Amino acid sequence: LIVQSAWTGATLDTRKAVRSRSHRCARGVMKIGMYNFQWAGGEFEVEFREKNIFWCKRFANEASWTEVQPGVVGVNWGKYGNYQLTAQPDGSFAGGVLTTDASGAPVVNTNDWRKATFVRAFTPAEELLSGSAWMLHYENGVPFRVEFHADGHFHSPAYPGHHLWKLNGNQVAIEWGKYGSYDLTLEVAADRRQSTASGSLRGHPASWRRLTYEEALPAYVFKENSCGHSH
């Protein structure tokens, strides 16, 4: 995909940009993980994920982050705006809304400031499960696809509806409405394709369920009839 950079105005091949920038920045000043994001109106949690994915459950939108240059990170947050943040001596990133001057050159408006402070790294279970698709196996049945969306929704194309999931350590709780509630233990493999989760219908261990990993999903999944809740 060829796009125009929101920070330089230059065109770039995002397939190359993601490969060349994401891991370099992850090993440098920009740590992959959860951040406290502050502005004049308050603060909330955001995530800088691998593969240049920027995610905020509270303000869900397709978004990305890019290392503009060493120690400088750009965030393209779609309808929520573009930002440029610079590494600070205390380890945080501070900057503001990215706009343009009279000549059309990009400029950071530090009066409309933003600050991102690292909180913690993701656990292996969080990195694996949040935004992923699996095959669900059960007794006397044909396996089918289920999805753990990053916004906390649990989705199955075969059994649609408004359903939720939560992760506590390696324990996965699925609230599947009329289809029941399930508790599973996640086993994260070094090769994520070999990862599994096993458990059962809550309170009924004989009614077993098993998940086998299929693929990663985008953090932002558009929902035409979204409930609008930040679960």
Short mmCIF file of N, CA, C and O in Angstrom, two decimals, residues 3 15-16 40 50 76 82 85 90 105 115 123 125 131 157 164 170 173:
data_model
loop_
_atom_site.label_atom_id
_atom_site.label_comp_id
_atom_site.label_asym_id
_atom_site.label_seq_id
_atom_site.Cartn_x
_atom_site.Cartn_y
_atom_site.Cartn_z
N VAL A 3 1.11 5.19 0.61
CA VAL A 3 0.37 6.25 1.27
C VAL A 3 1.26 7.47 1.37
O VAL A 3 2.48 7.42 1.18
N ARG A 15 4.43 -1.33 3.33
CA ARG A 15 4.91 -2.70 3.53
C ARG A 15 6.38 -2.68 3.94
O ARG A 15 6.81 -3.42 4.81
N LYS A 16 7.16 -1.80 3.31
CA LYS A 16 8.57 -1.67 3.65
C LYS A 16 8.74 -0.89 4.94
O LYS A 16 9.59 -1.19 5.75
N ALA A 40 -4.86 17.96 28.00
CA ALA A 40 -5.46 18.96 28.88
C ALA A 40 -6.81 18.50 29.43
O ALA A 40 -7.22 18.93 30.51
N GLU A 50 3.16 -4.15 18.50
CA GLU A 50 4.06 -4.55 17.43
C GLU A 50 3.42 -4.26 16.07
O GLU A 50 2.22 -4.06 15.96
N ASN A 76 -0.78 8.32 13.89
CA ASN A 76 -1.89 8.63 12.98
C ASN A 76 -3.13 7.95 13.52
O ASN A 76 -3.27 6.73 13.41
N ASN A 82 -3.64 13.53 14.17
CA ASN A 82 -2.25 13.12 14.05
C ASN A 82 -1.43 13.81 15.14
O ASN A 82 -1.66 14.98 15.46
N LEU A 85 5.36 12.95 18.95
CA LEU A 85 5.85 12.90 20.31
C LEU A 85 7.35 12.66 20.30
O LEU A 85 7.84 11.85 19.52
N ASP A 90 12.93 11.62 31.11
CA ASP A 90 12.32 10.72 32.09
C ASP A 90 11.75 9.45 31.45
O ASP A 90 11.15 8.62 32.13
N ALA A 105 3.98 23.35 5.62
CA ALA A 105 4.96 22.47 6.25
C ALA A 105 4.42 21.94 7.58
O ALA A 105 3.72 22.66 8.30
N LYS A 115 1.00 13.72 26.11
CA LYS A 115 2.14 13.07 26.76
C LYS A 115 1.82 11.60 26.96
O LYS A 115 0.74 11.24 27.45
N THR A 123 1.78 -8.84 28.70
CA THR A 123 2.11 -10.23 29.03
C THR A 123 2.05 -11.04 27.74
O THR A 123 1.39 -10.65 26.77
N ALA A 125 0.35 -13.61 27.20
CA ALA A 125 -1.06 -13.96 26.97
C ALA A 125 -1.81 -12.79 26.33
O ALA A 125 -2.63 -12.99 25.42
N GLY A 131 -6.96 -9.51 19.89
CA GLY A 131 -6.91 -9.37 18.45
C GLY A 131 -6.42 -10.65 17.80
O GLY A 131 -5.34 -10.70 17.22
N PRO A 157 -18.57 -15.90 13.69
CA PRO A 157 -19.43 -15.75 12.50
C PRO A 157 -20.59 -16.74 12.51
O PRO A 157 -21.68 -16.43 12.00
N LEU A 164 -18.78 -11.10 25.14
CA LEU A 164 -17.57 -10.50 25.70
C LEU A 164 -16.57 -11.54 26.17
O LEU A 164 -16.94 -12.69 26.44
N ASN A 170 -3.49 -16.06 32.73
CA ASN A 170 -3.68 -16.97 31.60
C ASN A 170 -5.09 -17.57 31.58
O ASN A 170 -5.36 -18.51 30.83
N ALA A 173 -12.08 -15.87 30.32
CA ALA A 173 -13.52 -16.01 30.61
C ALA A 173 -14.30 -15.50 29.40
O ALA A 173 -14.07 -14.38 28.94
#
